[in-house]
Structure formats: structure tokens, C-alpha cells
Backbone as a chain_set.jsonl record, in Angstrom:
{"seq": "XXXXXXXXXXXXXXXXXXXXXXXXXXXXXXXXXXXXXXXXXXXXXXXXXXXXXXXXXXXXXXXXXXXXXXXXXXXXXXXXXXXXXXXXXXXXXXXXXXXXXXXXXXXXXXXXXXXXXXXXXXXXXXXXXXXXXXXXXXXXXXXXXXXXXXXXXXXXXXXXXXXXXXXXXXXXXXXXXXXXXXXXXXXXXXXXX", "coords": {"N": [[176.73, 113.139, 68.422], [176.516, 115.451, 65.705], [176.029, 117.861, 64.225], [174.525, 121.176, 64.824], [172.716, 121.201, 63.28], [169.763, 120.18, 62.716], [167.149, 121.849, 63.512], [164.629, 122.281, 66.096], [161.631, 122.414, 67.001], [160.16, 123.488, 70.367], [158.072, 122.531, 73.002], [156.625, 124.384, 75.517], [154.532, 124.04, 78.5], [153.83, 127.44, 78.782], [155.656, 128.258, 76.784], [156.676, 128.311, 73.279], [159.586, 127.098, 71.713], [160.934, 127.906, 68.827], [162.611, 127.751, 65.509], [164.042, 130.315, 63.872], [162.746, 132.863, 61.277], [163.176, 135.352, 58.406], [161.118, 136.618, 58.662], [160.667, 137.435, 61.136], [162.634, 139.407, 62.127], [161.886, 141.71, 62.435], [160.069, 142.279, 64.858], [162.441, 141.114, 66.435], [163.933, 143.529, 66.103], [162.718, 145.261, 67.669], [162.889, 144.685, 70.31], [165.782, 144.415, 70.235], [165.776, 146.816, 70.539], [164.775, 148.053, 73.306], [165.365, 149.644, 75.851], [166.136, 148.16, 78.331], [166.583, 145.573, 77.592], [169.034, 146.409, 76.464], [171.032, 147.047, 78.015], [170.96, 144.948, 80.38], [172.043, 143.121, 78.768], [174.437, 144.301, 78.058], [174.963, 145.285, 76.181], [174.101, 148.215, 75.533], [174.906, 151.203, 73.934], [176.26, 149.843, 71.724], [175.981, 150.367, 68.274], [173.043, 150.161, 66.607], [171.53, 147.385, 64.66], [170.983, 147.341, 61.322], [167.623, 147.143, 59.716], [168.413, 145.673, 57.369], [170.513, 144.039, 57.872], [169.341, 142.753, 60.467], [167.482, 141.475, 59.064], [168.18, 139.652, 57.492], [170.346, 137.971, 59.146], [168.404, 136.998, 61.046], [166.945, 135.256, 58.909], [168.934, 133.796, 58.071], [169.82, 131.746, 60.055], [168.7, 129.249, 60.475], [170.318, 127.648, 58.787], [172.636, 127.426, 60.206], [175.032, 125.121, 61.117], [176.856, 125.3, 63.341], [175.03, 126.144, 65.573], [172.578, 126.902, 67.778], [170.001, 128.816, 67.346], [167.011, 130.087, 68.583], [163.372, 131.282, 68.526], [161.778, 132.811, 70.778], [158.599, 131.772, 71.909], [155.615, 133.255, 73.124], [152.903, 131.097, 75.058], [150.21, 131.874, 75.493], [149.615, 134.268, 73.836], [150.927, 134.187, 71.385], [152.613, 135.968, 70.964], [156.106, 136.397, 69.779], [159.103, 136.754, 72.283], [161.732, 136.78, 72.764], [164.346, 135.407, 72.642], [166.574, 132.281, 72.543], [170.208, 130.965, 72.472], [172.249, 128.615, 71.33], [175.532, 128.716, 71.384], [179.328, 128.929, 69.952], [180.383, 126.399, 69.866], [182.093, 123.612, 71.158], [183.521, 120.802, 70.044], [185.008, 118.526, 70.461], [184.95, 118.833, 73.34], [182.087, 118.627, 73.77], [180.647, 121.005, 74.574], [179.172, 124.036, 75.068], [178.114, 127.327, 74.484], [175.701, 129.397, 76.24], [172.75, 131.347, 75.289], [170.432, 133.582, 76.634], [167.646, 135.974, 75.655], [165.29, 138.218, 76.782], [162.722, 140.013, 75.801], [160.832, 142.787, 76.664], [158.055, 142.242, 76.286], [157.553, 139.711, 77.933], [158.699, 139.353, 80.283], [159.294, 138.078, 83.874], [156.928, 136.307, 84.394], [157.479, 134.153, 84.134], [158.51, 132.66, 81.693], [160.709, 132.921, 80.109], [162.356, 130.987, 82.316], [160.901, 128.567, 81.843], [161.903, 127.934, 79.166], [164.557, 127.949, 79.433], [164.602, 125.613, 80.569], [163.296, 123.589, 78.78], [165.477, 124.384, 76.575], [167.719, 123.278, 77.826], [167.158, 120.926, 78.562], [166.856, 119.603, 76.361], [169.358, 119.868, 74.968], [171.079, 118.691, 76.567], [170.026, 116.089, 76.174], [168.764, 115.076, 73.798], [171.262, 116.387, 71.796], [173.423, 115.37, 73.33], [174.98, 116.723, 74.79], [177.646, 117.667, 77.282], [178.346, 120.047, 79.218], [176.954, 123.195, 79.702], [177.751, 126.438, 79.225], [177.452, 129.79, 80.743], [177.843, 133.475, 81.122], [176.946, 135.908, 82.933], [176.191, 139.226, 83.786], [177.04, 140.83, 87.091], [175.025, 143.096, 87.638], [172.39, 141.802, 87.06], [170.558, 140.58, 88.593], [168.036, 139.012, 89.022], [168.63, 137.533, 86.497], [170.324, 136.03, 87.56], [169.631, 134.486, 89.542], [167.215, 133.245, 88.449], [169.175, 131.315, 86.922], [170.633, 130.126, 88.588], [168.115, 128.613, 89.931], [167.247, 126.539, 87.797], [169.711, 125.269, 87.796], [172.236, 126.02, 86.76], [175.539, 126.489, 87.69], [177.706, 128.851, 89.989], [180.694, 129.5, 88.967], [182.925, 131.161, 88.463], [184.279, 134.58, 88.392], [184.236, 137.385, 86.357], [186.436, 139.415, 87.016], [184.975, 143.121, 86.354], [184.6, 143.34, 83.585], [182.896, 144.465, 81.996], [182.327, 147.823, 81.325], [180.265, 150.095, 82.304], [178.159, 152.911, 81.857], [180.204, 154.583, 82.734], [180.884, 152.596, 84.998], [182.757, 149.935, 86.166], [181.369, 146.761, 85.905], [181.352, 143.502, 87.052], [181.178, 140.247, 85.687], [179.643, 137.205, 86.01], [180.241, 133.72, 85.586], [178.751, 131.03, 84.799], [177.57, 127.38, 84.832], [176.102, 124.194, 84.079], [176.498, 120.862, 84.033], [176.016, 118.045, 82.521], [175.656, 115.038, 84.135], [174.586, 116.686, 86.669], [172.291, 117.359, 85.704], [171.109, 115.461, 84.553], [170.171, 114.369, 87.19], [168.624, 116.586, 88.749], [167.299, 117.697, 86.187], [166.743, 120.685, 85.968], [165.271, 121.629, 88.334], [165.925, 123.062, 91.139], [166.81, 124.378, 94.006], [167.287, 127.387, 94.558], [170.316, 128.643, 96.93], [169.765, 130.515, 99.477], [170.865, 133.044, 101.38]], "CA": [[176.316, 114.657, 68.082], [177.078, 115.546, 64.663], [175.92, 119.297, 64.535], [173.222, 121.68, 65.094], [171.899, 121.563, 61.786], [168.401, 120.121, 63.005], [166.362, 123.331, 64.611], [163.404, 121.655, 66.606], [160.326, 123.291, 67.742], [160.346, 122.834, 71.934], [156.633, 123.199, 73.411], [156.17, 123.789, 76.841], [153.26, 124.902, 78.969], [154.027, 128.645, 78.666], [156.206, 128.853, 76.068], [157.394, 127.006, 71.939], [160.812, 127.768, 71.536], [160.922, 127.396, 66.963], [163.339, 128.333, 64.485], [163.66, 131.782, 63.67], [162.799, 133.163, 59.904], [163.348, 136.393, 58.037], [159.93, 137.918, 59.113], [161.008, 137.829, 62.917], [163.784, 140.664, 62.37], [160.53, 143.093, 62.669], [159.925, 141.92, 65.913], [163.494, 141.583, 67.228], [164.318, 144.958, 65.926], [161.713, 146.396, 68.936], [163.221, 144.054, 71.493], [166.613, 144.617, 70.551], [166.294, 148.349, 70.884], [164.74, 148.121, 74.492], [166.579, 150.263, 76.689], [166.745, 147.591, 79.829], [167.514, 144.163, 76.953], [170.584, 146.502, 76.102], [171.32, 147.285, 79.523], [171.386, 143.735, 80.565], [173.059, 142.214, 77.48], [175.892, 144.856, 77.776], [174.811, 146.454, 74.765], [174.011, 149.722, 75.56], [176.13, 151.785, 73.285], [176.628, 149.83, 70.719], [174.983, 151.093, 67.349], [171.901, 149.29, 66.278], [171.527, 146.474, 63.335], [169.995, 148.316, 60.448], [166.335, 146.207, 59.605], [168.718, 144.566, 56.16], [171.039, 143.242, 58.726], [168.647, 142.043, 60.618], [166.64, 140.056, 58.084], [169.723, 138.7, 57.032], [171.053, 137.284, 60.391], [167.258, 135.678, 61.269], [166.642, 134.905, 57.856], [169.693, 132.919, 58.486], [170.13, 131.0, 61.518], [168.273, 127.97, 60.584], [171.304, 127.471, 57.982], [174.049, 127.381, 61.282], [175.288, 124.243, 61.573], [177.501, 125.058, 64.629], [174.865, 127.053, 66.556], [171.248, 126.752, 67.381], [169.042, 129.866, 67.474], [165.309, 129.807, 68.676], [162.665, 132.236, 69.048], [160.868, 132.382, 72.318], [157.077, 132.612, 71.426], [154.617, 133.215, 74.523], [152.145, 130.453, 73.926], [149.162, 133.011, 75.484], [149.882, 135.712, 73.086], [151.314, 133.555, 70.364], [153.69, 136.716, 70.422], [157.604, 136.766, 69.667], [159.093, 137.721, 73.272], [162.716, 136.519, 72.865], [165.704, 134.03, 71.956], [167.715, 131.232, 73.286], [170.885, 130.3, 72.012], [173.648, 127.548, 71.987], [176.725, 128.651, 70.356], [180.155, 128.701, 70.471], [180.364, 124.753, 70.217], [183.409, 123.079, 71.286], [182.667, 119.77, 69.851], [185.584, 117.663, 71.172], [184.683, 118.651, 74.789], [180.766, 118.313, 74.252], [180.725, 122.152, 75.384], [178.549, 124.974, 74.541], [177.7, 128.737, 75.535], [174.338, 129.234, 76.53], [172.025, 132.988, 75.781], [169.081, 133.983, 76.77], [167.135, 137.385, 76.157], [163.549, 137.95, 76.759], [162.216, 141.653, 75.642], [159.769, 143.456, 77.932], [156.584, 141.6, 76.823], [158.063, 138.59, 77.976], [159.379, 139.395, 81.492], [158.109, 138.366, 85.129], [156.105, 135.362, 83.864], [157.915, 132.961, 84.012], [158.403, 132.027, 80.595], [162.238, 132.542, 80.58], [162.705, 129.553, 82.95], [160.326, 127.491, 81.727], [162.468, 127.923, 78.142], [165.871, 127.626, 79.832], [164.671, 124.251, 81.043], [163.134, 123.138, 77.638], [166.499, 124.133, 75.721], [168.443, 122.567, 78.317], [166.658, 119.593, 78.224], [167.654, 119.061, 74.727], [171.142, 120.139, 74.561], [171.9, 117.128, 77.179], [169.388, 114.388, 76.158], [169.036, 114.917, 72.78], [172.056, 116.972, 71.391], [174.411, 114.994, 74.097], [176.268, 118.216, 75.389], [178.369, 117.787, 78.696], [178.62, 121.317, 79.831], [176.824, 124.305, 78.764], [178.333, 127.625, 80.597], [176.971, 131.18, 80.433], [178.381, 134.433, 81.493], [175.667, 137.131, 83.506], [176.675, 141.02, 84.163], [176.089, 140.98, 88.095], [173.895, 143.842, 87.823], [171.32, 141.322, 86.557], [170.064, 139.472, 89.849], [166.824, 138.456, 88.312], [168.901, 136.361, 85.621], [171.176, 134.911, 88.592], [168.602, 133.5, 90.358], [166.736, 132.166, 87.812], [170.086, 130.188, 86.259], [170.467, 129.054, 89.744], [166.995, 127.456, 89.968], [167.447, 125.661, 86.799], [170.76, 124.018, 87.663], [173.719, 126.355, 86.616], [176.372, 126.671, 89.511], [178.688, 129.686, 89.73], [181.975, 129.038, 88.582], [184.228, 132.347, 89.063], [184.133, 136.431, 88.128], [185.62, 138.161, 85.123], [186.215, 141.312, 87.607], [185.406, 144.117, 86.271], [184.3, 142.831, 82.512], [181.783, 145.44, 81.549], [182.374, 148.931, 81.194], [178.732, 150.394, 81.391], [177.973, 154.51, 82.365], [181.407, 154.84, 83.609], [181.143, 152.395, 86.009], [182.609, 149.102, 86.07], [180.625, 145.489, 85.987], [181.666, 142.474, 87.066], [180.505, 139.17, 84.802], [179.531, 135.858, 86.814], [180.721, 132.528, 85.05], [178.157, 129.781, 85.565], [177.56, 126.123, 84.24], [175.585, 122.93, 84.68], [177.039, 119.481, 83.427], [175.138, 116.858, 82.518], [175.185, 114.565, 85.43], [173.937, 117.648, 87.37], [171.243, 117.738, 84.602], [170.456, 113.905, 84.851], [169.888, 114.673, 88.933], [167.702, 118.019, 88.784], [166.559, 118.375, 85.319], [166.556, 121.727, 86.085], [164.356, 122.104, 89.056], [167.141, 123.261, 91.726], [165.993, 125.321, 94.562], [168.745, 128.299, 94.844], [170.754, 129.101, 97.979], [169.155, 132.287, 99.657], [171.179, 133.188, 102.836]], "C": [[177.086, 114.984, 66.865], [177.294, 117.043, 64.542], [174.766, 119.571, 64.895], [172.465, 122.046, 63.853], [170.351, 121.048, 62.012], [168.143, 121.298, 63.433], [165.344, 122.63, 64.807], [162.725, 122.891, 66.885], [160.464, 122.694, 68.985], [158.592, 123.121, 72.659], [156.707, 122.564, 74.73], [154.697, 124.173, 77.088], [152.738, 126.202, 78.788], [154.537, 128.992, 77.393], [156.532, 127.634, 74.629], [158.311, 127.657, 71.782], [160.534, 127.277, 69.914], [161.868, 128.238, 66.665], [162.766, 129.343, 64.198], [163.599, 131.513, 61.728], [162.877, 134.826, 59.786], [162.657, 137.16, 58.76], [160.352, 137.693, 60.413], [161.75, 138.892, 63.407], [162.651, 141.406, 62.48], [160.403, 143.776, 64.237], [161.065, 142.264, 66.901], [163.871, 142.416, 67.547], [163.441, 145.791, 67.154], [162.355, 145.56, 70.137], [164.603, 144.374, 71.474], [167.604, 146.467, 71.077], [165.736, 148.486, 72.57], [165.968, 148.707, 75.297], [167.036, 149.024, 78.318], [167.113, 146.198, 78.812], [168.424, 145.023, 76.682], [171.153, 146.701, 77.187], [171.936, 145.588, 79.884], [172.347, 142.852, 79.82], [174.274, 142.655, 77.542], [176.248, 145.445, 76.831], [174.183, 147.875, 74.831], [174.706, 150.526, 75.073], [176.161, 151.573, 72.182], [175.452, 150.23, 69.39], [174.201, 150.038, 66.825], [171.768, 148.652, 65.002], [170.284, 147.603, 62.97], [169.113, 146.943, 60.29], [167.523, 145.207, 58.622], [169.387, 143.617, 57.006], [170.179, 142.554, 59.776], [167.503, 141.021, 60.144], [167.799, 139.238, 57.95], [169.897, 137.772, 57.885], [169.696, 136.489, 60.926], [167.283, 135.245, 60.583], [168.044, 133.639, 57.607], [170.571, 132.013, 59.235], [169.396, 129.55, 61.018], [169.567, 127.121, 59.234], [172.567, 126.789, 58.633], [174.211, 126.368, 61.374], [176.219, 124.071, 62.723], [176.821, 125.877, 65.621], [173.107, 126.798, 66.364], [170.491, 128.456, 68.129], [167.514, 129.824, 67.401], [164.909, 130.706, 68.982], [161.77, 131.744, 70.111], [159.466, 133.22, 72.135], [155.729, 132.705, 73.159], [153.345, 132.246, 74.123], [150.647, 131.486, 74.294], [148.925, 133.741, 74.545], [149.594, 134.656, 71.812], [152.319, 134.694, 69.639], [155.349, 136.268, 70.508], [158.263, 137.168, 71.005], [160.902, 137.626, 73.358], [163.519, 135.479, 72.358], [166.001, 133.96, 72.991], [168.839, 130.727, 72.639], [171.925, 129.523, 72.535], [174.49, 128.014, 70.824], [178.137, 128.295, 70.683], [180.63, 126.952, 71.24], [181.562, 124.198, 70.401], [183.239, 121.472, 70.919], [183.319, 118.823, 70.383], [185.03, 117.634, 72.473], [182.715, 118.705, 74.973], [180.026, 119.8, 75.065], [179.843, 123.366, 74.276], [178.369, 126.205, 75.39], [176.193, 128.809, 75.457], [174.447, 131.004, 76.401], [170.857, 133.04, 75.551], [168.793, 135.333, 76.5], [166.06, 137.944, 76.027], [163.27, 139.595, 77.008], [160.929, 141.565, 76.976], [158.616, 142.821, 78.178], [156.402, 140.3, 77.419], [158.356, 138.046, 79.681], [158.539, 139.196, 82.6], [157.138, 137.39, 84.986], [156.344, 134.201, 83.915], [158.527, 131.806, 82.637], [159.935, 131.721, 79.984], [162.942, 131.147, 81.049], [162.133, 128.616, 82.506], [161.326, 127.127, 79.877], [164.001, 127.444, 78.058], [165.801, 126.125, 80.002], [164.648, 123.186, 79.605], [164.807, 123.126, 76.496], [167.476, 123.009, 76.611], [168.634, 120.97, 78.224], [167.033, 119.28, 76.582], [168.751, 119.347, 74.113], [171.664, 118.88, 75.322], [170.859, 115.909, 77.066], [169.27, 114.591, 75.017], [170.556, 115.407, 72.07], [173.319, 115.91, 71.877], [175.611, 115.949, 74.533], [176.66, 117.491, 76.633], [178.2, 118.603, 79.246], [177.97, 122.459, 79.326], [177.253, 125.608, 80.221], [177.672, 128.777, 79.572], [177.963, 132.112, 81.371], [177.113, 135.647, 81.905], [175.912, 138.226, 83.686], [175.949, 141.061, 85.917], [175.384, 141.959, 88.356], [172.15, 143.215, 87.548], [171.054, 140.269, 87.471], [168.842, 138.54, 89.591], [167.261, 137.026, 87.455], [169.932, 135.611, 86.873], [170.53, 133.885, 89.366], [167.718, 132.527, 89.856], [167.869, 131.171, 86.705], [169.998, 129.323, 87.359], [169.539, 128.232, 89.939], [166.847, 126.566, 89.039], [168.683, 124.936, 86.935], [172.273, 124.927, 87.599], [174.52, 127.176, 87.898], [177.527, 127.513, 89.01], [180.273, 129.081, 89.494], [183.09, 130.239, 88.702], [183.187, 133.632, 88.212], [184.948, 136.769, 87.624], [185.248, 139.551, 86.02], [186.024, 142.17, 86.419], [185.347, 144.146, 84.262], [183.645, 143.555, 81.486], [182.279, 147.254, 81.895], [181.108, 149.829, 80.81], [178.44, 151.646, 82.194], [178.532, 155.171, 83.249], [181.614, 153.735, 85.155], [181.567, 150.256, 85.001], [181.981, 147.528, 86.148], [181.492, 144.157, 86.189], [180.554, 141.114, 86.217], [180.606, 137.611, 85.594], [179.593, 134.905, 85.545], [179.926, 131.436, 85.693], [178.146, 128.499, 84.692], [176.9, 125.321, 84.674], [176.367, 121.999, 83.392], [175.995, 118.927, 83.289], [174.871, 115.921, 83.449], [174.575, 115.381, 86.489], [172.093, 117.506, 86.82], [170.443, 116.437, 84.944], [169.616, 113.905, 86.617], [168.563, 115.077, 88.988], [166.727, 118.354, 87.832], [166.218, 119.447, 85.358], [165.212, 122.414, 87.099], [164.979, 122.207, 90.79], [166.384, 124.48, 92.562], [167.335, 126.157, 95.326], [169.191, 128.844, 96.427], [170.554, 130.862, 98.189], [169.814, 131.962, 101.239], [170.675, 134.204, 103.852]], "O": [[178.305, 114.821, 66.919], [178.409, 117.543, 64.692], [173.94, 118.73, 65.251], [171.773, 123.032, 63.604], [169.588, 121.696, 61.294], [169.142, 121.91, 63.813], [164.869, 122.161, 63.773], [163.147, 124.044, 66.972], [160.832, 121.52, 69.014], [158.194, 124.285, 72.615], [156.786, 121.408, 75.144], [153.87, 124.515, 76.243], [151.528, 126.376, 78.643], [154.012, 129.935, 76.801], [156.612, 126.418, 74.807], [158.149, 128.872, 71.672], [159.895, 126.233, 69.781], [162.083, 129.281, 67.282], [161.556, 129.566, 64.165], [164.067, 130.594, 61.055], [162.701, 135.547, 60.768], [163.08, 138.12, 59.403], [159.785, 138.743, 60.713], [161.733, 139.335, 64.555], [163.239, 142.244, 63.163], [160.518, 144.915, 64.692], [161.04, 143.116, 67.789], [164.231, 142.653, 68.7], [163.687, 146.974, 67.391], [162.13, 146.171, 71.182], [165.013, 144.683, 72.592], [168.661, 146.963, 71.468], [166.516, 149.211, 73.188], [167.141, 148.336, 75.345], [167.992, 149.143, 79.083], [168.087, 145.604, 79.274], [169.346, 144.233, 76.48], [172.295, 146.259, 77.064], [173.077, 145.177, 79.675], [173.201, 142.076, 80.25], [175.23, 141.936, 77.251], [177.311, 145.986, 76.527], [173.83, 148.431, 73.791], [175.534, 150.843, 75.926], [176.128, 152.489, 71.36], [174.245, 150.349, 69.603], [174.766, 148.969, 66.596], [171.902, 149.44, 64.067], [169.398, 148.24, 63.54], [169.581, 145.846, 60.597], [167.63, 144.037, 58.99], [169.002, 142.448, 56.994], [170.568, 141.389, 59.864], [166.896, 140.114, 60.713], [168.057, 138.152, 58.47], [169.632, 136.629, 57.515], [169.88, 135.315, 61.247], [167.753, 134.154, 60.906], [167.85, 132.657, 56.891], [171.735, 131.667, 59.03], [169.993, 128.619, 61.558], [169.41, 125.929, 58.972], [173.322, 125.976, 58.099], [173.226, 126.023, 62.026], [176.45, 122.939, 63.146], [177.504, 126.391, 66.507], [172.493, 126.588, 65.318], [170.615, 128.912, 69.265], [166.877, 129.578, 66.377], [165.609, 131.391, 69.728], [161.216, 130.656, 70.271], [159.18, 134.417, 72.157], [155.358, 131.827, 73.938], [152.757, 132.461, 73.063], [150.003, 131.838, 73.306], [147.72, 133.915, 74.361], [148.494, 134.353, 71.35], [152.75, 134.67, 68.486], [155.673, 135.729, 71.567], [157.996, 138.367, 71.093], [161.409, 138.485, 74.081], [163.045, 134.698, 71.533], [165.964, 134.682, 73.988], [168.478, 129.736, 72.005], [172.428, 129.568, 73.658], [174.27, 127.799, 69.632], [178.325, 127.464, 71.571], [180.97, 126.528, 72.344], [182.258, 124.429, 69.412], [182.663, 120.882, 71.833], [182.596, 117.989, 70.928], [184.602, 116.554, 72.879], [182.147, 118.799, 76.061], [179.129, 119.743, 75.906], [179.926, 123.46, 73.051], [178.429, 126.237, 76.62], [175.579, 128.233, 74.559], [175.295, 131.774, 76.851], [170.248, 132.671, 74.547], [169.586, 136.114, 77.026], [165.809, 138.245, 74.86], [163.505, 140.248, 78.025], [160.44, 140.74, 77.748], [158.057, 142.642, 79.26], [155.292, 139.769, 77.46], [158.285, 136.918, 80.169], [157.427, 139.717, 82.692], [156.177, 137.72, 85.681], [155.547, 133.274, 83.765], [158.837, 130.615, 82.67], [160.306, 130.645, 79.515], [163.756, 130.449, 80.446], [162.725, 127.548, 82.664], [161.304, 125.953, 79.506], [164.566, 126.842, 77.145], [166.742, 125.409, 79.662], [165.488, 122.333, 79.318], [165.176, 122.155, 75.835], [167.906, 121.996, 76.061], [169.55, 120.182, 77.99], [167.677, 118.324, 76.149], [169.056, 119.123, 72.941], [172.519, 118.136, 74.841], [170.908, 114.92, 77.796], [170.255, 113.932, 74.685], [171.115, 114.367, 71.72], [174.152, 115.585, 71.031], [176.832, 115.798, 74.549], [175.867, 116.626, 77.006], [177.695, 118.227, 80.304], [178.504, 122.834, 78.282], [177.124, 125.639, 81.445], [177.452, 128.796, 78.361], [178.726, 131.623, 82.204], [176.458, 136.158, 80.997], [175.083, 137.944, 84.551], [174.749, 141.248, 86.119], [174.913, 141.889, 89.491], [171.092, 143.818, 87.725], [171.305, 139.105, 87.161], [168.81, 137.38, 90.0], [166.722, 135.921, 87.52], [170.104, 134.398, 86.756], [170.878, 132.752, 89.696], [167.415, 131.439, 90.347], [167.41, 130.433, 85.833], [169.525, 128.187, 87.355], [169.858, 127.061, 90.144], [166.213, 125.582, 89.421], [168.809, 123.945, 86.216], [173.259, 124.594, 88.256], [174.201, 128.069, 88.683], [178.213, 127.232, 88.027], [180.695, 128.091, 90.093], [184.199, 129.917, 89.127], [182.06, 133.653, 87.717], [186.138, 136.704, 87.932], [184.34, 140.375, 85.905], [186.807, 142.036, 85.479], [186.056, 144.968, 83.682], [183.787, 143.325, 80.285], [182.535, 147.546, 83.064], [180.814, 150.234, 79.685], [178.475, 151.426, 83.405], [178.113, 155.927, 84.126], [182.305, 154.029, 86.13], [181.099, 149.656, 84.033], [182.728, 147.083, 87.019], [182.334, 143.885, 85.333], [179.325, 141.169, 86.24], [181.68, 137.015, 85.678], [179.03, 135.276, 84.514], [180.198, 130.947, 86.789], [178.835, 128.618, 83.68], [176.834, 125.408, 85.9], [176.683, 122.337, 82.252], [174.991, 119.272, 83.913], [173.671, 115.872, 83.718], [173.965, 114.716, 87.327], [171.054, 117.559, 87.478], [169.346, 116.408, 85.502], [168.54, 113.374, 86.891], [167.579, 114.365, 89.187], [165.688, 118.972, 88.067], [165.162, 119.594, 84.742], [164.444, 123.326, 86.797], [164.484, 121.45, 91.624], [165.616, 125.306, 92.07], [168.078, 125.791, 96.237], [168.337, 129.457, 97.067], [170.895, 131.874, 97.578], [169.491, 131.072, 102.026], [171.06, 134.153, 105.02]]}, "num_chains": 1, "name": "protein.A"}
């Protein structure tokens, strides 16, 4: 693996993951302004991005050799409903951070689960990554279930990592390793007590 210069289009049954364009800024502005999106990403209270900054950001994603940002498109409607990102690339250790953001129009229909599986498959099978990791806030049990379902394993907790509306929220650290992915390919039954 040299870098993340190639920006693929990945197609599943329900979703398409595709490179961003500057024209996606307006749709992403609406998604990024959603109160639930802001809460779940720990961004509530942060100043909003300007339209010019969003155009610059999404217009420049294709030129980034050290990260992969892809738009999440609902195949049924053709609508852009979120984003998936591999970033914080640790080249010597073949490791990346992962994050996903699904806006209101894409929730509760399995789009995120399929999209995550597509991106993990690309990361492990095409990019040669060994480890993909993430952090998720403890007040997002829906995301925790999805991450476990696709093979992420809980590794620890960053205690009181986010101050949200006067309350301290933990951040759960999770990762999936290439040998694990090779065994289950993103189809794991989550533990239920």
C-alpha cells in the first residue's frame, strides 16, 4: 500500500460509497446541522461550518493521499445521506482510524451496516490494513451494536471523554484486526447478556 490516493466507488445492495465533490457541500451542511448528528458525534455546541469552508473541504477530499473520505448514497433514492472516513493513517503499523456519520434520511434501514462492511472490506482486502479502530460515545448504543455486528471488538474506555450538556460521557474504544476480518468478513453476532 502506497497511500490513499485512489478514491474508489464501492457498491452494495443498499448503498454506494463514492468520492465526494464540492457539490456535496450543501447536502452535507444539512446533515451536519442535524441535532442528533451533532449529539452523536460529540459536536453539539461547536460552531457551524461556513458554506465556503464546506465546499473547500468536500471539494478537496479527492486530493488527500493520507485519508479516504467517501459519501454514503442510498441506492433506493439516490440521496447522499452521510459519510465514511478512514483517517489518522499509521503507515508503518498499517492502521487507521474509522468514523461514520449517517444523517436522518439514512438511519434505521441497515444502510450504515452495509456501508461499514463495504469500507472495512476495502481497507483490509485492497489497502492491506492490519487494524482499523474507532471511538464511539457511550450514549450511542445503536452505533455500539452496529460496530459489534460488523466485527469491532471493545478494547477499552476513555472515561469522561466528552462534556455534553453538563454530563461527562465515556468514549468506548473498539477495533477490528485483519485476521478477525478474514474469519468473519463483517458478519458477527453481537454479545447479548
